[in-house]
Short mmCIF file of C-alpha atoms in Angstrom, two decimals:
data_model
loop_
_atom_site.label_atom_id
_atom_site.label_comp_id
_atom_site.label_asym_id
_atom_site.label_seq_id
_atom_site.Cartn_x
_atom_site.Cartn_y
_atom_site.Cartn_z
CA MET A 254 -22.36 -16.57 17.08
CA THR A 255 -25.51 -15.52 14.91
CA ILE A 256 -24.59 -13.85 11.83
CA ARG A 257 -27.24 -11.53 10.21
CA ALA A 258 -28.53 -11.99 6.73
CA THR A 259 -27.93 -8.41 5.73
CA MET A 260 -25.28 -5.93 6.65
CA ARG A 261 -24.02 -2.48 6.07
CA ALA A 262 -21.61 -1.69 3.41
CA LEU A 263 -20.18 0.78 1.00
CA GLN A 264 -21.13 0.17 -2.73
CA GLN A 265 -19.34 1.77 -5.54
CA THR A 266 -22.04 2.70 -8.05
CA SER A 267 -20.10 3.96 -10.96
CA LEU A 268 -16.46 4.30 -12.44
CA ASN A 269 -16.43 8.00 -11.94
CA GLY A 270 -14.54 7.91 -8.66
CA PRO A 271 -15.00 7.54 -4.78
CA GLN A 272 -17.78 10.24 -4.66
CA ASP A 273 -20.03 7.60 -6.03
CA LEU A 274 -19.32 5.19 -2.93
CA CYS A 275 -22.89 4.76 -1.25
CA LEU A 276 -23.58 3.34 2.21
CA ILE A 277 -26.33 0.50 1.77
CA THR A 278 -27.82 -1.39 4.54
CA ASN A 279 -29.18 -4.44 2.85
CA ALA A 280 -26.19 -5.93 1.42
CA PRO A 281 -26.13 -9.86 1.82
CA VAL A 282 -23.80 -11.33 4.14
CA PRO A 283 -21.24 -13.41 2.10
CA SER A 284 -20.68 -17.22 2.82
CA PRO A 285 -17.06 -18.63 2.81
CA GLY A 286 -16.43 -21.00 0.00
CA PRO A 287 -13.82 -23.74 0.07
CA GLY A 288 -10.48 -22.47 1.40
CA GLU A 289 -12.15 -19.28 2.51
CA VAL A 290 -13.00 -17.69 5.93
CA LEU A 291 -15.57 -15.17 6.71
CA ILE A 292 -14.71 -12.49 9.07
CA ARG A 293 -16.53 -9.64 10.98
CA VAL A 294 -14.72 -6.53 9.85
CA THR A 295 -13.60 -4.39 12.78
CA ALA A 296 -11.18 -2.26 10.58
CA ALA A 297 -10.58 -1.85 7.02
CA GLY A 298 -7.56 -0.34 5.37
CA VAL A 299 -7.83 2.59 2.69
CA ASN A 300 -5.44 2.06 -0.17
CA PHE A 301 -4.94 3.68 -3.61
CA VAL A 302 -6.21 0.41 -5.11
CA ASP A 303 -9.53 1.42 -3.82
CA ILE A 304 -9.36 4.69 -5.90
CA SER A 305 -7.96 3.04 -8.76
CA GLN A 306 -10.86 0.57 -8.87
CA ALA A 307 -13.35 3.45 -8.30
CA ARG A 308 -12.06 5.31 -11.36
CA GLY A 309 -11.79 1.99 -13.54
CA THR A 310 -8.01 2.23 -13.96
CA PHE A 311 -7.22 -0.83 -12.00
CA ALA A 312 -6.51 -3.65 -14.58
CA GLY A 313 -9.14 -6.30 -14.26
CA GLY A 314 -10.82 -4.42 -11.60
CA PRO A 315 -14.68 -5.18 -10.38
CA GLN A 316 -17.50 -3.51 -12.26
CA PRO A 317 -20.09 -1.42 -10.63
CA PRO A 318 -22.13 -2.06 -8.64
CA TYR A 319 -19.71 -3.83 -6.28
CA LEU A 320 -18.73 -3.70 -2.58
CA ALA A 321 -15.60 -1.69 -2.07
CA GLY A 322 -12.42 -2.25 0.04
CA ILE A 323 -9.73 -4.78 -0.44
CA GLU A 324 -8.10 -4.86 3.07
CA GLY A 325 -9.73 -5.87 5.98
CA ALA A 326 -9.10 -7.04 9.64
CA GLY A 327 -11.37 -8.72 11.99
CA GLU A 328 -12.55 -11.82 13.93
CA VAL A 329 -13.23 -15.05 11.83
CA THR A 330 -16.74 -16.13 12.39
CA ALA A 331 -17.12 -18.92 10.02
CA VAL A 332 -14.62 -21.19 7.90
CA GLY A 333 -15.20 -22.86 4.73
CA GLU A 334 -14.50 -26.43 3.73
CA GLY A 335 -10.78 -27.65 3.76
CA VAL A 336 -9.70 -24.79 6.21
CA THR A 337 -8.02 -26.48 9.32
CA ASP A 338 -5.42 -23.83 10.41
CA LEU A 339 -7.86 -21.05 11.36
CA GLU A 340 -10.99 -21.16 13.71
CA PRO A 341 -13.78 -18.96 14.56
CA GLY A 342 -12.41 -16.33 17.19
CA ALA A 343 -9.32 -15.91 15.61
CA HIS A 344 -8.35 -12.32 14.51
CA VAL A 345 -6.80 -11.99 11.29
CA ILE A 346 -6.05 -9.49 8.45
CA GLY A 347 -6.20 -10.02 4.73
CA VAL A 348 -6.61 -8.66 1.38
CA GLY A 349 -9.41 -9.62 -1.17
CA ILE A 350 -8.72 -8.22 -4.48
CA LYS A 351 -12.26 -8.55 -5.49
CA GLY A 352 -13.40 -6.18 -2.83
CA GLY A 353 -15.98 -6.35 0.07
CA ALA A 354 -13.70 -5.06 2.94
CA PHE A 355 -15.95 -1.82 3.29
CA ALA A 356 -18.55 -3.81 4.97
CA GLU A 357 -19.57 -5.49 8.28
CA TYR A 358 -18.48 -8.95 6.91
CA MET A 359 -16.01 -10.08 4.31
CA VAL A 360 -14.77 -13.39 2.86
CA LEU A 361 -10.94 -13.88 2.63
CA PRO A 362 -8.74 -16.60 1.16
CA ALA A 363 -7.54 -18.39 4.27
CA ALA A 364 -4.07 -18.87 2.79
CA ALA A 365 -3.77 -15.12 2.69
CA ALA A 366 -5.28 -14.29 6.13
CA VAL A 367 -2.47 -13.38 8.47
CA PRO A 368 -2.85 -13.48 12.19
CA VAL A 369 -3.06 -10.05 14.06
CA PRO A 370 0.12 -9.93 16.12
CA ALA A 371 -0.59 -10.55 19.83
CA GLY A 372 -1.32 -7.80 21.86
CA TRP A 373 -2.38 -5.52 18.79
CA ALA A 374 -5.75 -4.18 18.16
CA ASP A 375 -7.14 -5.10 14.82
CA GLU A 376 -6.65 -1.58 13.38
CA GLN A 377 -3.09 -1.64 14.36
CA ALA A 378 -2.47 -4.30 12.08
CA LEU A 379 -3.67 -2.45 8.76
CA GLY A 380 -0.92 -2.22 6.43
CA LEU A 381 0.70 -5.77 7.35
CA VAL A 382 -0.33 -7.17 4.23
CA VAL A 383 -0.36 -4.29 1.88
CA ASN A 384 1.89 -1.45 2.53
CA TRP A 385 4.62 -2.95 4.52
CA PRO A 386 5.22 -6.06 2.23
CA THR A 387 5.16 -3.52 -0.66
CA ALA A 388 7.75 -1.42 0.81
CA LEU A 389 9.80 -4.32 1.71
CA ALA A 390 9.69 -6.05 -1.77
CA ALA A 391 10.60 -2.78 -3.23
CA LEU A 392 13.52 -2.33 -1.05
CA LYS A 393 14.96 -5.73 -0.81
CA PRO A 394 14.33 -8.60 -3.27
CA LEU A 395 13.48 -6.26 -6.24
CA GLY A 396 15.53 -3.17 -5.23
CA GLY A 397 18.48 -4.80 -3.87
CA ILE A 398 19.05 -2.39 -1.22
CA ALA A 399 22.60 -2.40 0.43
CA ALA A 400 24.13 -0.44 3.09
CA GLY A 401 25.84 2.69 2.21
CA GLN A 402 23.50 3.15 -0.81
CA THR A 403 21.09 6.05 -1.44
CA VAL A 404 17.44 5.39 -1.65
CA LEU A 405 14.94 8.07 -2.98
CA ILE A 406 11.48 7.44 -1.60
CA HIS A 407 8.41 9.20 -2.83
CA ALA A 408 5.29 9.79 -0.85
CA ALA A 409 7.14 9.28 2.24
CA ALA A 410 4.45 10.43 4.59
CA GLY A 411 1.92 7.62 3.40
CA GLY A 412 1.59 4.06 4.99
CA THR A 413 3.98 2.52 2.42
CA GLY A 414 6.43 5.38 2.46
CA GLN A 415 6.78 5.63 6.19
CA ALA A 416 7.48 1.81 6.31
CA ALA A 417 10.03 2.10 3.50
CA VAL A 418 11.80 5.00 5.34
CA LYS A 419 12.28 3.06 8.43
CA MET A 420 13.21 -0.21 6.65
CA ALA A 421 15.97 1.44 4.31
CA LYS A 422 17.43 3.18 7.48
CA HIS A 423 17.51 -0.19 9.18
CA TYR A 424 19.31 -1.51 6.19
CA GLY A 425 21.87 1.11 6.27
CA ALA A 426 20.92 3.33 3.52
CA THR A 427 20.88 6.99 3.20
CA VAL A 428 17.12 8.29 2.66
CA ILE A 429 15.95 11.07 0.50
CA ALA A 430 12.30 11.30 0.94
CA THR A 431 9.78 13.44 -0.77
CA ALA A 432 6.47 14.82 0.85
CA SER A 433 4.53 18.03 0.74
CA PRO A 434 6.02 20.74 3.20
CA GLY A 435 3.67 20.34 5.85
CA LYS A 436 4.58 16.74 6.17
CA HIS A 437 8.44 17.08 6.36
CA GLU A 438 8.92 16.98 9.98
CA MET A 439 7.12 13.91 10.45
CA VAL A 440 8.97 12.18 7.61
CA ARG A 441 12.23 13.35 9.36
CA ALA A 442 10.91 11.80 12.63
CA GLN A 443 10.56 8.48 10.77
CA GLY A 444 14.33 8.78 10.01
CA ALA A 445 14.81 10.27 6.61
CA ASP A 446 18.18 11.89 6.21
CA HIS A 447 16.80 14.52 3.77
CA VAL A 448 13.25 15.52 2.81
CA ILE A 449 12.55 17.50 -0.20
CA ASP A 450 9.24 19.07 -1.50
CA SER A 451 7.27 16.57 -3.58
CA ARG A 452 5.83 19.46 -5.51
CA GLY A 453 9.23 21.15 -5.95
CA ALA A 454 10.31 22.68 -9.29
CA ASP A 455 13.16 20.31 -10.04
CA LEU A 456 13.03 16.97 -7.92
CA ALA A 457 15.91 15.67 -10.03
CA ALA A 458 18.26 18.51 -9.43
CA ASP A 459 17.59 18.35 -5.96
CA VAL A 460 18.51 14.73 -5.62
CA LEU A 461 21.35 15.12 -7.84
CA ARG A 462 22.68 18.18 -5.54
CA LEU A 463 22.30 15.81 -2.32
CA THR A 464 24.08 12.94 -4.00
CA GLY A 465 27.23 14.94 -5.29
CA GLY A 466 25.73 14.51 -9.01
CA ALA A 467 25.81 10.61 -8.94
CA GLY A 468 21.98 10.13 -8.53
CA ALA A 469 20.05 7.85 -6.24
CA ASP A 470 21.05 3.99 -6.26
CA LEU A 471 17.25 3.02 -5.90
CA VAL A 472 14.01 5.00 -6.33
CA LEU A 473 10.99 4.01 -4.86
CA GLU A 474 8.50 5.40 -7.35
CA SER A 475 4.65 5.36 -6.36
CA VAL A 476 3.40 8.53 -8.00
CA GLY A 477 3.89 8.32 -11.59
CA GLY A 478 2.73 11.23 -13.95
CA ALA A 479 5.43 13.89 -14.41
CA THR A 480 7.36 12.53 -11.32
CA LEU A 481 8.31 9.49 -13.01
CA ASP A 482 10.44 11.35 -15.47
CA ALA A 483 12.04 13.22 -12.58
CA SER A 484 12.60 9.86 -10.93
CA LEU A 485 14.35 8.45 -13.88
CA ALA A 486 16.50 11.46 -14.25
CA ALA A 487 17.62 11.20 -10.51
CA THR A 488 18.64 7.55 -10.73
CA LYS A 489 22.30 6.69 -10.98
CA ARG A 490 23.28 5.63 -14.44
CA VAL A 491 23.93 1.87 -15.26
CA THR A 492 23.57 0.28 -11.86
CA GLY A 493 20.51 2.50 -10.70
CA ARG A 494 17.24 0.89 -10.01
CA VAL A 495 13.62 2.41 -10.13
CA VAL A 496 10.93 0.20 -8.56
CA VAL A 497 7.70 1.16 -9.83
CA TYR A 498 4.58 0.05 -7.75
CA GLY A 499 2.09 3.03 -7.87
CA VAL A 500 0.21 5.27 -10.42
CA ALA A 501 -1.17 7.73 -7.77
CA GLY A 502 -0.57 10.80 -10.05
CA GLY A 503 -1.68 9.12 -13.36
CA GLU A 504 0.02 7.25 -16.16
CA ALA A 505 3.41 8.12 -17.45
CA ALA A 506 5.45 6.67 -20.65
CA ILE A 507 9.28 5.65 -21.22
CA THR A 508 10.33 4.80 -24.52
CA ASN A 509 13.06 2.61 -25.56
CA TRP A 510 14.85 5.44 -27.00
CA GLU A 511 15.07 7.09 -23.55
CA LEU A 512 16.38 3.96 -21.89
CA VAL A 513 19.32 3.69 -24.43
CA TYR A 514 20.17 7.44 -24.87
CA LYS A 515 18.88 9.25 -21.70
CA HIS A 516 18.21 6.87 -18.72
CA GLN A 517 20.52 3.90 -18.62
CA ILE A 518 18.90 2.23 -15.46
CA HIS A 519 17.04 -0.62 -14.32
CA VAL A 520 13.09 -0.19 -14.19
CA ILE A 521 11.26 -2.79 -12.27
CA GLY A 522 7.44 -3.11 -11.99
CA LEU A 523 6.03 -4.35 -8.86
CA ASN A 524 2.28 -5.49 -7.92
CA ILE A 525 2.15 -6.95 -4.58
CA GLY A 526 -1.00 -9.04 -5.55
CA ILE A 527 0.87 -10.47 -8.66
CA LEU A 528 3.81 -11.06 -6.56
CA ILE A 529 1.77 -13.21 -4.28
CA GLN A 530 0.33 -15.14 -6.98
CA ALA A 531 3.49 -15.58 -9.30
CA ALA A 532 6.23 -15.70 -6.80
CA PRO A 533 4.92 -17.08 -3.63
CA GLN A 534 8.25 -18.12 -2.50
CA ILE A 535 9.64 -14.54 -2.55
CA PHE A 536 6.69 -13.30 -0.95
CA GLY A 537 7.02 -15.81 1.92
CA GLU A 538 10.57 -14.70 2.21
CA VAL A 539 9.36 -11.14 2.48
CA MET A 540 6.77 -11.87 5.07
CA GLY A 541 9.33 -13.97 7.11
CA GLU A 542 11.78 -11.00 6.86
CA MET A 543 8.82 -8.40 7.88
CA PHE A 544 7.97 -10.30 10.99
CA GLY A 545 11.73 -10.48 11.92
CA LEU A 546 11.65 -6.51 11.55
CA LEU A 547 8.62 -6.61 13.85
CA ALA A 548 10.14 -8.75 16.61
CA ALA A 549 13.26 -6.37 16.22
CA GLY A 550 11.18 -3.40 16.96
CA VAL A 551 12.05 -1.74 13.47
CA LEU A 552 8.25 -1.74 12.58
CA SER A 553 5.79 -1.27 15.30
CA PRO A 554 1.96 -1.17 15.43
CA GLY A 555 0.21 1.16 13.29
CA GLN A 556 -1.79 4.22 14.46
CA PRO A 557 -4.09 4.88 11.57
CA THR A 558 -6.41 7.69 11.28
CA ALA A 559 -9.89 6.43 11.64
CA TYR A 560 -13.22 7.08 10.08
CA GLU A 561 -16.66 5.76 10.41
CA LEU A 562 -17.84 3.56 7.60
CA ALA A 563 -20.39 6.10 6.36
CA GLU A 564 -17.26 8.51 5.84
CA GLY A 565 -15.73 6.17 3.30
CA PRO A 566 -16.06 8.70 0.45
CA LYS A 567 -14.52 11.50 2.58
CA ALA A 568 -11.56 9.21 3.30
CA LEU A 569 -10.84 8.22 -0.19
CA ALA A 570 -11.12 11.70 -1.37
CA GLU A 571 -8.54 12.89 1.13
CA LEU A 572 -6.22 10.13 0.16
CA GLU A 573 -6.64 10.90 -3.50
CA ALA A 574 -5.89 14.64 -3.04
CA ARG A 575 -2.89 13.39 -0.72
CA ALA A 576 -4.24 15.52 2.23
CA THR A 577 -3.40 12.67 4.66
CA VAL A 578 -0.64 11.22 6.74
CA ASP A 579 -0.07 7.49 7.38
CA LYS A 580 -2.83 4.69 7.22
CA LEU A 581 -6.39 5.51 6.92
CA ALA A 582 -8.99 3.04 8.42
CA LEU A 583 -12.68 2.65 8.31
CA LEU A 584 -14.39 1.15 11.29
CA PRO A 585 -17.66 -0.55 10.43
#
């Protein structure tokens, strides 16, 4: 296969947000280094990380101008030195935290490139390495989900939220989900037992009412901002866990005084990229469990909402405004 020297890509030109994402046509096609593969991107996933990087709030994120996008799926076109288990022609999905997925070609670490399941289109695998492992890690190894427990899942209409609802039900939990009113029916269809308005006046009171005053055993907290305090107040005292894996609604603080006198709970931070680096054994267990859930039909191929590459700024703006449902994909 002949690989062109330049390609179309979306370049982030400032740290003022996704509106400063520009389509360029002369980006150099990258070359795979040792332990890397080059893929021809057929579908790129849109994630809150992309917005965080575009606003400069992602710790250690790239500095503009940079090629945006962390999650890409497509066909391997070249392999770097030392790569023996992937060959050109294979279809894979992976994450490159340095970016470059919103382009016609991107480089991925070979060790982090997961084969697209047989019979799936590349875009159906979006979420396989970001959303789904995040949801599963939050529920199981970190959150300690058990049958009969109650789980509160925020942003339940998004890619991570939907996967979390399905998995939590599979593990025998009662699911309380939050979403904006227009998304409630869709969240119920995923299996949620109760759906409450994410912008309601008193989230904690709603959860306490649904749990007979006890609170949720586990909370999956991806919103932040004012929602974090509501999440802490909605958590069962002493044994309850809150896994924090997102900051979509902005930063929020919790003090040691509050943990001692107000919220006697377990607060756990999750960043899937750090989990992969710092605890590869746990990540391996998560991925093994996830492929078991795929084989059992608990998780099924995604059906992302697709946008052309040039519509990237629009897709990110809609995700940031939480006007979307499920996974978003850019198709180069």
